[in-house]
GROMACS .gro file of C-alpha atoms in nm:
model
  340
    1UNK     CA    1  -4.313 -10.029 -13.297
    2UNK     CA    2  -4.399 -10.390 -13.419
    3UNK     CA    3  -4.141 -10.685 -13.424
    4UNK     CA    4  -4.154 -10.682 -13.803
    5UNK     CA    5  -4.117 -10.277 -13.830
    6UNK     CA    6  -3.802 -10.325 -13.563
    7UNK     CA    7  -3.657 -10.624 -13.780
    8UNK     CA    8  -3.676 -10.449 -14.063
    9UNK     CA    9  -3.520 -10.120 -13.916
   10UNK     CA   10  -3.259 -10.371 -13.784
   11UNK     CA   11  -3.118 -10.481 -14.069
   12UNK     CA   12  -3.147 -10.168 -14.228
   13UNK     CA   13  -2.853 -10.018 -13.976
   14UNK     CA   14  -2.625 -10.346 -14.040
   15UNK     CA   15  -2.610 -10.259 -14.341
   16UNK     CA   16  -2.585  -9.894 -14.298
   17UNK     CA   17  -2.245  -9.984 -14.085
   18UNK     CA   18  -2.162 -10.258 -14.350
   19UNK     CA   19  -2.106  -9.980 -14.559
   20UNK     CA   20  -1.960  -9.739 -14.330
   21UNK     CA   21  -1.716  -9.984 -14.209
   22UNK     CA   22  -1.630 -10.069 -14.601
   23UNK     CA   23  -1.570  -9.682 -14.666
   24UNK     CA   24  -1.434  -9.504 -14.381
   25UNK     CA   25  -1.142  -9.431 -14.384
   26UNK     CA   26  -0.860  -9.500 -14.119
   27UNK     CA   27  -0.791  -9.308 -13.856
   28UNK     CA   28  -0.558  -9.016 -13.903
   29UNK     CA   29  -0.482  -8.883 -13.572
   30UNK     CA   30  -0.619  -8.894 -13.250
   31UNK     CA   31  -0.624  -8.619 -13.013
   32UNK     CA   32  -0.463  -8.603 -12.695
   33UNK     CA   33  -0.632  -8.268 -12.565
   34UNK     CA   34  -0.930  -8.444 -12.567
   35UNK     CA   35  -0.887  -8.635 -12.272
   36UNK     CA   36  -0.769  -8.344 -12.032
   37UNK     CA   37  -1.049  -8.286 -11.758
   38UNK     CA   38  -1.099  -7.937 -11.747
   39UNK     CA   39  -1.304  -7.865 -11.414
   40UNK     CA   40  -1.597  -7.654 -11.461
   41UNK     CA   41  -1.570  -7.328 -11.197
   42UNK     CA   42  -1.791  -7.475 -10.940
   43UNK     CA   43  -1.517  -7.797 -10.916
   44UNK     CA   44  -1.189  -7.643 -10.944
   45UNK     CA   45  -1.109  -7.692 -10.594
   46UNK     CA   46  -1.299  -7.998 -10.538
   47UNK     CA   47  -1.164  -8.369 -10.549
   48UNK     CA   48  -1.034  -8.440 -10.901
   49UNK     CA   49  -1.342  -8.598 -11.100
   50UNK     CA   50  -1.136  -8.907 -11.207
   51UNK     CA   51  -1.122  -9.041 -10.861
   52UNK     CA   52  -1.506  -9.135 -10.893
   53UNK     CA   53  -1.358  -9.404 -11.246
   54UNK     CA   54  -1.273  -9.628 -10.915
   55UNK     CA   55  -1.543  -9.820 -10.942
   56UNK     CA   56  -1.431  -9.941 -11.331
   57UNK     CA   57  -1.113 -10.053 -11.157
   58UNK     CA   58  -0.966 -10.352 -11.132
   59UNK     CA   59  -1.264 -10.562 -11.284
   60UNK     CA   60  -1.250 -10.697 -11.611
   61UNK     CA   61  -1.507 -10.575 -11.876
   62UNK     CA   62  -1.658 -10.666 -12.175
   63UNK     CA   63  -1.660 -10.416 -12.421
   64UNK     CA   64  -1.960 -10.307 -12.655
   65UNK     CA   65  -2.139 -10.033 -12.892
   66UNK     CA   66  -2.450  -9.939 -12.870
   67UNK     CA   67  -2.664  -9.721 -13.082
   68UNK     CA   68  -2.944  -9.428 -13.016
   69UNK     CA   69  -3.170  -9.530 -12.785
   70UNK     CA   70  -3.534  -9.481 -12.821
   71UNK     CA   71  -3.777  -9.380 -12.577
   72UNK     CA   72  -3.506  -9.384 -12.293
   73UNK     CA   73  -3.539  -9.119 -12.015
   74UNK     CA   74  -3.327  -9.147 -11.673
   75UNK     CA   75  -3.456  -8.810 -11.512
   76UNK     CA   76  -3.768  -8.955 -11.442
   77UNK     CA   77  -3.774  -9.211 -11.132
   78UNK     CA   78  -4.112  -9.385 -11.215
   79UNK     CA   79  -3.977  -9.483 -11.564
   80UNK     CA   80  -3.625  -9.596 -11.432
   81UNK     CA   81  -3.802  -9.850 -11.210
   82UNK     CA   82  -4.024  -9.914 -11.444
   83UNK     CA   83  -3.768 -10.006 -11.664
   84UNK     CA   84  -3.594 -10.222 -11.427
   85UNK     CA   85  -3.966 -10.377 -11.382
   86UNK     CA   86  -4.005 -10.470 -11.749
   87UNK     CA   87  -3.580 -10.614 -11.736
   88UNK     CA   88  -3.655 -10.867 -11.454
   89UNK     CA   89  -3.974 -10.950 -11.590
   90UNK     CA   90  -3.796 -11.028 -11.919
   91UNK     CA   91  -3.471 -11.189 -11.811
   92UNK     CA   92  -3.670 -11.392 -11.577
   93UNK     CA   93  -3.888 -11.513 -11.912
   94UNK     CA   94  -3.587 -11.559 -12.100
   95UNK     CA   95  -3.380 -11.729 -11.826
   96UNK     CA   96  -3.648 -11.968 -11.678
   97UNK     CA   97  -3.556 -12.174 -11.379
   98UNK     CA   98  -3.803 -12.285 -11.131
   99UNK     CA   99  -3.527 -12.237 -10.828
  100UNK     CA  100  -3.414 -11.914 -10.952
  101UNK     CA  101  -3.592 -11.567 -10.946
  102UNK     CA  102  -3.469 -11.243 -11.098
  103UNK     CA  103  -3.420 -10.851 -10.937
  104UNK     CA  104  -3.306 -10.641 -11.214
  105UNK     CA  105  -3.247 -10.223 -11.159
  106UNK     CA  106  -3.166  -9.966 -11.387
  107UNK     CA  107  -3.016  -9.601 -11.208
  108UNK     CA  108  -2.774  -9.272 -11.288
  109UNK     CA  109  -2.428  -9.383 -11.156
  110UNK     CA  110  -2.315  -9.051 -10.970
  111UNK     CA  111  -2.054  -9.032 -11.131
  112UNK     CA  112  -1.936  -8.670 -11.242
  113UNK     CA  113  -1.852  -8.675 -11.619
  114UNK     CA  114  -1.569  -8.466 -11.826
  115UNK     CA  115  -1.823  -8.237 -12.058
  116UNK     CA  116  -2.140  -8.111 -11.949
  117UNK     CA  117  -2.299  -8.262 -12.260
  118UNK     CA  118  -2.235  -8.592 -12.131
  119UNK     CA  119  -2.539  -8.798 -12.076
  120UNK     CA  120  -2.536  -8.926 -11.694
  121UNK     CA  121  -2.363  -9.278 -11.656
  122UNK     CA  122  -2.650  -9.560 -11.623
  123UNK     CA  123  -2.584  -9.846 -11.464
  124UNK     CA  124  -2.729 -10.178 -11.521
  125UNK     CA  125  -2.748 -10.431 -11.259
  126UNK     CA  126  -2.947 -10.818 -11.235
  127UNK     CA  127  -2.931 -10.990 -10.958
  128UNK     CA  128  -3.026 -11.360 -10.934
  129UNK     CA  129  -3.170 -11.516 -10.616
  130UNK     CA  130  -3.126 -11.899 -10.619
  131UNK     CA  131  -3.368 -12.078 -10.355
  132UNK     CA  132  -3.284 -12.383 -10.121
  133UNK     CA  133  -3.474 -12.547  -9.897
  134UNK     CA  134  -3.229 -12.382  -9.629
  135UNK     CA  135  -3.125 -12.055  -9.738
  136UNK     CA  136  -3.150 -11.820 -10.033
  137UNK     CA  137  -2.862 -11.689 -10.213
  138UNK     CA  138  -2.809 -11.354 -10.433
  139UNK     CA  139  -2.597 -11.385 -10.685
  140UNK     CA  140  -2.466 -11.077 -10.934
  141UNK     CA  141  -2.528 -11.178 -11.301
  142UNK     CA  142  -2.466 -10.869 -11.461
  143UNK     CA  143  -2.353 -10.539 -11.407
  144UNK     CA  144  -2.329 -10.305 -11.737
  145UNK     CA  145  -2.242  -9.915 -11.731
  146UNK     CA  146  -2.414  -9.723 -12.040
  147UNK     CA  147  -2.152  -9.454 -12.100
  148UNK     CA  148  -2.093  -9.160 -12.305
  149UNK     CA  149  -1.750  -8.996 -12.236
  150UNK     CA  150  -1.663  -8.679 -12.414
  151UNK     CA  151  -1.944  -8.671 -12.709
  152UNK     CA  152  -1.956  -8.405 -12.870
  153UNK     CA  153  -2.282  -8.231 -12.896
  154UNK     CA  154  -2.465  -8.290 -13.225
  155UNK     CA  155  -2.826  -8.340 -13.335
  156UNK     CA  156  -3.000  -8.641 -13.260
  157UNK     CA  157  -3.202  -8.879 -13.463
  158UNK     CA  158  -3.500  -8.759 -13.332
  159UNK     CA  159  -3.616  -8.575 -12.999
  160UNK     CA  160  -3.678  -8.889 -12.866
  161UNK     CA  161  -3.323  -9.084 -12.867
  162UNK     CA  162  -3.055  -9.083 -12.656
  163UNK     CA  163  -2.687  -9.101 -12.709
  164UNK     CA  164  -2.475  -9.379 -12.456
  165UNK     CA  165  -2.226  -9.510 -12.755
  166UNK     CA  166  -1.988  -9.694 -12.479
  167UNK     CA  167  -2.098 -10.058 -12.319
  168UNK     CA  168  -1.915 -10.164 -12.005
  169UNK     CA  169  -1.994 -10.453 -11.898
  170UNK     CA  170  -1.973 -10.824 -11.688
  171UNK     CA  171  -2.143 -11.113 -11.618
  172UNK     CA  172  -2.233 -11.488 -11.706
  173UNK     CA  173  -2.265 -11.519 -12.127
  174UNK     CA  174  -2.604 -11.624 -12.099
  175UNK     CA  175  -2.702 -11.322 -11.914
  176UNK     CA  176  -2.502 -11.068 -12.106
  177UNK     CA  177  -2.725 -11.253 -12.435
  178UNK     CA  178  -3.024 -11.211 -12.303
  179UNK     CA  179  -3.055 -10.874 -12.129
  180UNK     CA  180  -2.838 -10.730 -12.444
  181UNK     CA  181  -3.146 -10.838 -12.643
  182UNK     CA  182  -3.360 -10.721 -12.387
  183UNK     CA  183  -3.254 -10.361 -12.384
  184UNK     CA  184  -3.218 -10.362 -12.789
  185UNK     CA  185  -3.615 -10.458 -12.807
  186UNK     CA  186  -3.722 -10.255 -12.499
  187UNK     CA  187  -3.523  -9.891 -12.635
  188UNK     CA  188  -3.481 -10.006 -13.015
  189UNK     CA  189  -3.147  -9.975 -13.013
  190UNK     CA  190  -2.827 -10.232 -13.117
  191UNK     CA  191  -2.526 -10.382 -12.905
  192UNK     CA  192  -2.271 -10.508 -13.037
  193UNK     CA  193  -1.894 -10.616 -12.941
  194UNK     CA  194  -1.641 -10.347 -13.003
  195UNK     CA  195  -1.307 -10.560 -13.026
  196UNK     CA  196  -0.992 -10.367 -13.051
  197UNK     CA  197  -0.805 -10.465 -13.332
  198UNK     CA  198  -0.472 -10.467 -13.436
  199UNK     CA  199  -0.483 -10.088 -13.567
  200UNK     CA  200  -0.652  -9.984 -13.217
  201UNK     CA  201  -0.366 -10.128 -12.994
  202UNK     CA  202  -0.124 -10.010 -13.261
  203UNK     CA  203  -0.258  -9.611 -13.201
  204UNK     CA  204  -0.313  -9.701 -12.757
  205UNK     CA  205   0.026  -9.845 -12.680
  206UNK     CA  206   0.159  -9.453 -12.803
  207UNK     CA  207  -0.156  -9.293 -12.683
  208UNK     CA  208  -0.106  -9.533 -12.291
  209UNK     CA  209   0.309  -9.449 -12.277
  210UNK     CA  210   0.226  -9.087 -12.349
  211UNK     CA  211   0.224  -8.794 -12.054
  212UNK     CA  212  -0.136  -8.834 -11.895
  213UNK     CA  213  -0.178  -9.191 -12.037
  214UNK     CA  214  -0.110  -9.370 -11.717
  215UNK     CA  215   0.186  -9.480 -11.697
  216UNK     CA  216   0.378  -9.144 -11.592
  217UNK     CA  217   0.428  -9.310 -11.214
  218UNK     CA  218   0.586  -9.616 -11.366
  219UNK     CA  219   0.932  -9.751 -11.234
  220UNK     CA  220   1.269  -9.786 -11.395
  221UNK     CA  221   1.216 -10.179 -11.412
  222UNK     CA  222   0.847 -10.158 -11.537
  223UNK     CA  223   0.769 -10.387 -11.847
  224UNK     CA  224   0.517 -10.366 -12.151
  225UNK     CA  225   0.454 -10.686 -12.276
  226UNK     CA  226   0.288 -10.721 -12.616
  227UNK     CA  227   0.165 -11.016 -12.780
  228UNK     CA  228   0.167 -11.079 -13.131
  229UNK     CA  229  -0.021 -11.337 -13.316
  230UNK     CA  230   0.082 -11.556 -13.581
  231UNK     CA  231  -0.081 -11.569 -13.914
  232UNK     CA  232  -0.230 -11.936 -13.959
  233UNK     CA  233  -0.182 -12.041 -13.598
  234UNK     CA  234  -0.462 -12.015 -13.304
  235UNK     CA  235  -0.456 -11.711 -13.094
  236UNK     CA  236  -0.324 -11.839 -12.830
  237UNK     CA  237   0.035 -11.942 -12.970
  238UNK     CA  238   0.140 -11.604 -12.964
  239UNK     CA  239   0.458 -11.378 -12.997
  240UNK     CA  240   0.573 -11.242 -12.662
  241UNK     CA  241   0.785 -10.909 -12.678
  242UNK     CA  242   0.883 -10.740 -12.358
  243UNK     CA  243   1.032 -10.424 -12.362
  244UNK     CA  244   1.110 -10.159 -12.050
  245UNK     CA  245   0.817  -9.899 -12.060
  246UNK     CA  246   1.052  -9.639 -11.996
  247UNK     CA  247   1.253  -9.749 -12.319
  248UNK     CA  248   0.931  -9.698 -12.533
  249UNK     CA  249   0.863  -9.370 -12.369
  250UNK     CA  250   1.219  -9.270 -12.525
  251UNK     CA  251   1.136  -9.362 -12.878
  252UNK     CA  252   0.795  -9.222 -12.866
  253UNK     CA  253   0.933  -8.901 -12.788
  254UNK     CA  254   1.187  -8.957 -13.082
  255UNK     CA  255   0.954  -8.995 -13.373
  256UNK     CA  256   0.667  -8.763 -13.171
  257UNK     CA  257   0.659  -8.400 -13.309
  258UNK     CA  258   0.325  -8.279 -13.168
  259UNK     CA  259   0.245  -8.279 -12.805
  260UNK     CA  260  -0.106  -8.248 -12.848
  261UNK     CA  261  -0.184  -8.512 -13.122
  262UNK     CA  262  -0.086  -8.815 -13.272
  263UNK     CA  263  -0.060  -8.846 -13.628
  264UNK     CA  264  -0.070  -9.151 -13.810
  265UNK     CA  265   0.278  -9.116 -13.990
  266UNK     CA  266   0.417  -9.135 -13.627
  267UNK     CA  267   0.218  -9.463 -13.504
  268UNK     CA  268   0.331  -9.627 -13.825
  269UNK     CA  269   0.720  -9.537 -13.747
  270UNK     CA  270   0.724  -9.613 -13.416
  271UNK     CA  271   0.585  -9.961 -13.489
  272UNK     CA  272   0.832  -9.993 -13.786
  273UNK     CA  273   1.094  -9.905 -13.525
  274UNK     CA  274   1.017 -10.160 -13.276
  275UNK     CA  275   0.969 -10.430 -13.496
  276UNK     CA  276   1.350 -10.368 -13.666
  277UNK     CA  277   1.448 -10.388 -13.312
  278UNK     CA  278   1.295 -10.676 -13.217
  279UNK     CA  279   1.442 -10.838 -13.553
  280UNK     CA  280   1.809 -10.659 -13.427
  281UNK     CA  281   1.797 -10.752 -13.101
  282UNK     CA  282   1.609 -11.100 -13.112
  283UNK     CA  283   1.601 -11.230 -13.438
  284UNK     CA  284   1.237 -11.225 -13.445
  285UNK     CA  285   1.070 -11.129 -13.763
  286UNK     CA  286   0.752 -11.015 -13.723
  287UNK     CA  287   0.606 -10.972 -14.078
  288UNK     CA  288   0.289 -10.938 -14.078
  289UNK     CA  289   0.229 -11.039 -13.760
  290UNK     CA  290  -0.013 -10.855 -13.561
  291UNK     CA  291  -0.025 -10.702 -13.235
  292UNK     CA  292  -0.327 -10.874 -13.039
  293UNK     CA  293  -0.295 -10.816 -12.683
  294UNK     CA  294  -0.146 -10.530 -12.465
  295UNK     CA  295  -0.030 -10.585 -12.072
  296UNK     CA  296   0.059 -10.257 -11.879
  297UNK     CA  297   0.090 -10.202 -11.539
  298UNK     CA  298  -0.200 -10.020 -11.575
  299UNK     CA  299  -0.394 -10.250 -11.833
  300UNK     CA  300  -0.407 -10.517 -11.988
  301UNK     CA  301  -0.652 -10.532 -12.304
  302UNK     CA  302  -0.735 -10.785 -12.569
  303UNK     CA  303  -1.013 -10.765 -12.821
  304UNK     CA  304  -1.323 -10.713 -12.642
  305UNK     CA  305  -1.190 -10.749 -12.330
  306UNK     CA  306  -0.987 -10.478 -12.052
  307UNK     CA  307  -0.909 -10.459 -11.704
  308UNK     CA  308  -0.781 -10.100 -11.551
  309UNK     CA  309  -0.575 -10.024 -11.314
  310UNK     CA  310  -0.547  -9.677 -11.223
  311UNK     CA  311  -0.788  -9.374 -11.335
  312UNK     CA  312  -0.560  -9.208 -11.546
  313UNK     CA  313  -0.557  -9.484 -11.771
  314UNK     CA  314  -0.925  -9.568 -11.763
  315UNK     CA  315  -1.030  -9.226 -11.888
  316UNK     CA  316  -0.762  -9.255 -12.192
  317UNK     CA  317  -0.959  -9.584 -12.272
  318UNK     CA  318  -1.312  -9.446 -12.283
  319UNK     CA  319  -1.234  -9.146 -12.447
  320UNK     CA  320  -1.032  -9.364 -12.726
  321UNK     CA  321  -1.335  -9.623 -12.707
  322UNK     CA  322  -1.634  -9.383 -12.714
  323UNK     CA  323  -1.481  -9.238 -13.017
  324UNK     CA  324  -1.486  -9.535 -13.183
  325UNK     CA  325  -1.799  -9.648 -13.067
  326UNK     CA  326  -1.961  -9.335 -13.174
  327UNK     CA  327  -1.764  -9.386 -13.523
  328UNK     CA  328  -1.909  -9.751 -13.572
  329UNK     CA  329  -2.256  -9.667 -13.466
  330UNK     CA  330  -2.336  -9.349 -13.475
  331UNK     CA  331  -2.168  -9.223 -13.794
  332UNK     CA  332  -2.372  -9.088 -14.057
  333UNK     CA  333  -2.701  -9.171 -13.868
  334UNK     CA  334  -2.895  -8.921 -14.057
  335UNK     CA  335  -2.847  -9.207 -14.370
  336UNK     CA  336  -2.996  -9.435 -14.160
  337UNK     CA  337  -3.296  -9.179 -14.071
  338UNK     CA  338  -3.362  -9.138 -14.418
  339UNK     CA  339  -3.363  -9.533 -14.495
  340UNK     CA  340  -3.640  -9.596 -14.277
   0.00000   0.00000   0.00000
């Protein structure tokens, strides 16, 4: 495909999700049966498959969407390094520095997933080796995990595109740049940032402080802190609310009918709740303040960035974000097949 056939395909999708994001409508509930791991027969008495999230722990990560890729196959080894070959070659055109050279690798992250219909998990790694007249040191510029986390199976664009909505990933800003428009002219594909906005943290704090969210080891003394920001002012004057986790555990259950779902009648009364107790209790009015940042003991998450603590919690996020992701980019792609 040309440069001017992929630019013109390119703006096609923007404003296929211009659109979409104009139309859809908001989310209605969100399913908490979604996110149980249910062993296939050959792993019910094996390790439990979250333990291998360890790796996403405690690191913070950037967040993205991506679309279909094109042309993208990880079974074969050849094309995998081949892959990586064409990366390095590009990142080290992109990011020239005559005392810096470039080792890029693209591989399946064994890493065992919750559906069978999962693609594998492909990891992205670009290392950069700085030369001295002494020594020569390697340096990790970015490390990105293509994921897909609980899609559900449905026909692709064509036979030739894979499906890895979810972006994980870390590294210098220049790097992330450049290798994100690497892999969107080497597989056809778009990345973009997938903030969480005010109506995502609204639906996670209920979704996090529900049984199997990650906070069901949590201690008496345990506090959520949530930050609200202020209409008019810079993001980082913000509201601070604490409350006891175990407290908003209580009124979740109070307004929560459904064990298995969350609807979005409950989100809204739980938040109308805790802001009438916040005006109560503090005086605060929070108006239409919005909630912007979320610290856990087990996460803390802000637009498009998150850092995990404990597995439980990091498979809640990616099957919340991979719906989303697949929602942004992936919705009504046969529109988008038809536009070209």
């Amino acid at each position: 495909m040309d440069s001017n056939q992929r630019s013109r395909d390119s703006s096609r999708t923007t404003a296929l999700l211009s659109r979409t994001a104009g139309i859809r409508e908001f989310r209605r509930y969100f399913s908490l049966v979604s996110r149980t791991l249910t062993p296939s027969p050959d792993e019910e008495h094996e390790d439990d498959p979250l333990l291998d999230l360890e790796v996403l722990l405690r690191q913070t990560w950037n967040i993205f969407g991506i679309s279909a890729l094109f042309d993208f196959k990880c079974d074969d080894e050849v094309r995998m390094k081949s892959y990586g070959k064409k990366l390095r070659e590009e990142v080290a055109a992109n990011l020239s520095n005559e005392d810096v050279s470039y080792e890029a690798k693209i591989s399946v992250l064994e890493i065992k997933r919750p559906k069978e219909t999962d693609h594998p998990i492909v990891q992205i790694e670009v290392q950069a080796k700085i030369m001295t007249r002494e020594t020569q040191q390697k340096t990790l510029v970015y490390r990105g995990f293509l994921i897909s986390w609980r899609t559900e199976p449905t026909d692709l664009l064509t036979e030739n595109s894979t499906r890895l909505p979810l972006l994980l990933c870390r590294g210098t800003v220049r790097t992330m740049r450049a290798v994100h428009a690497i892999l969107g002219r080497m597989f056809d594909c778009m990345i973009v940032s997938l903030p969480t906005n005010a109506e995502d943290l609204a639906w996670l704090l209920p979704i996090f402080i529900s049984p199997g969210g990650g906070q069901d080891t949590i201690k008496e003394h345990h506090e959520a802190l949530l930050e609200y920001s202020v209409p008019g002012l810079h993001k980082s004057e913000c509201l601070h609310i604490r409350f006891l986790i175990k407290d908003l555990m209580e009124l979740w259950k109070s307004v929560s009918d459904d064990k298995d779902r969350i609807d979005v009648e409950e989100i809204d009364e739980f938040h109308k709740i805790l802001q009438q107790q916040v005006m109560e209790i503090g005086g605060v009015h929070l108006g239409l303040c919005l909630l912007h940042r979320i610290h856990l003991p087990s996460i803390v998450i802000s637009e498009s960035k998150m850092k995990i603590m404990n597995v439980e919690t990091m498979n809640t996020i990616l099957t919340y974000l991979n719906e989303k992701a697949l929602e942004c980019l992936h919705l009504n792609t046969s529109q988008l097949s038809t536009s070209k």
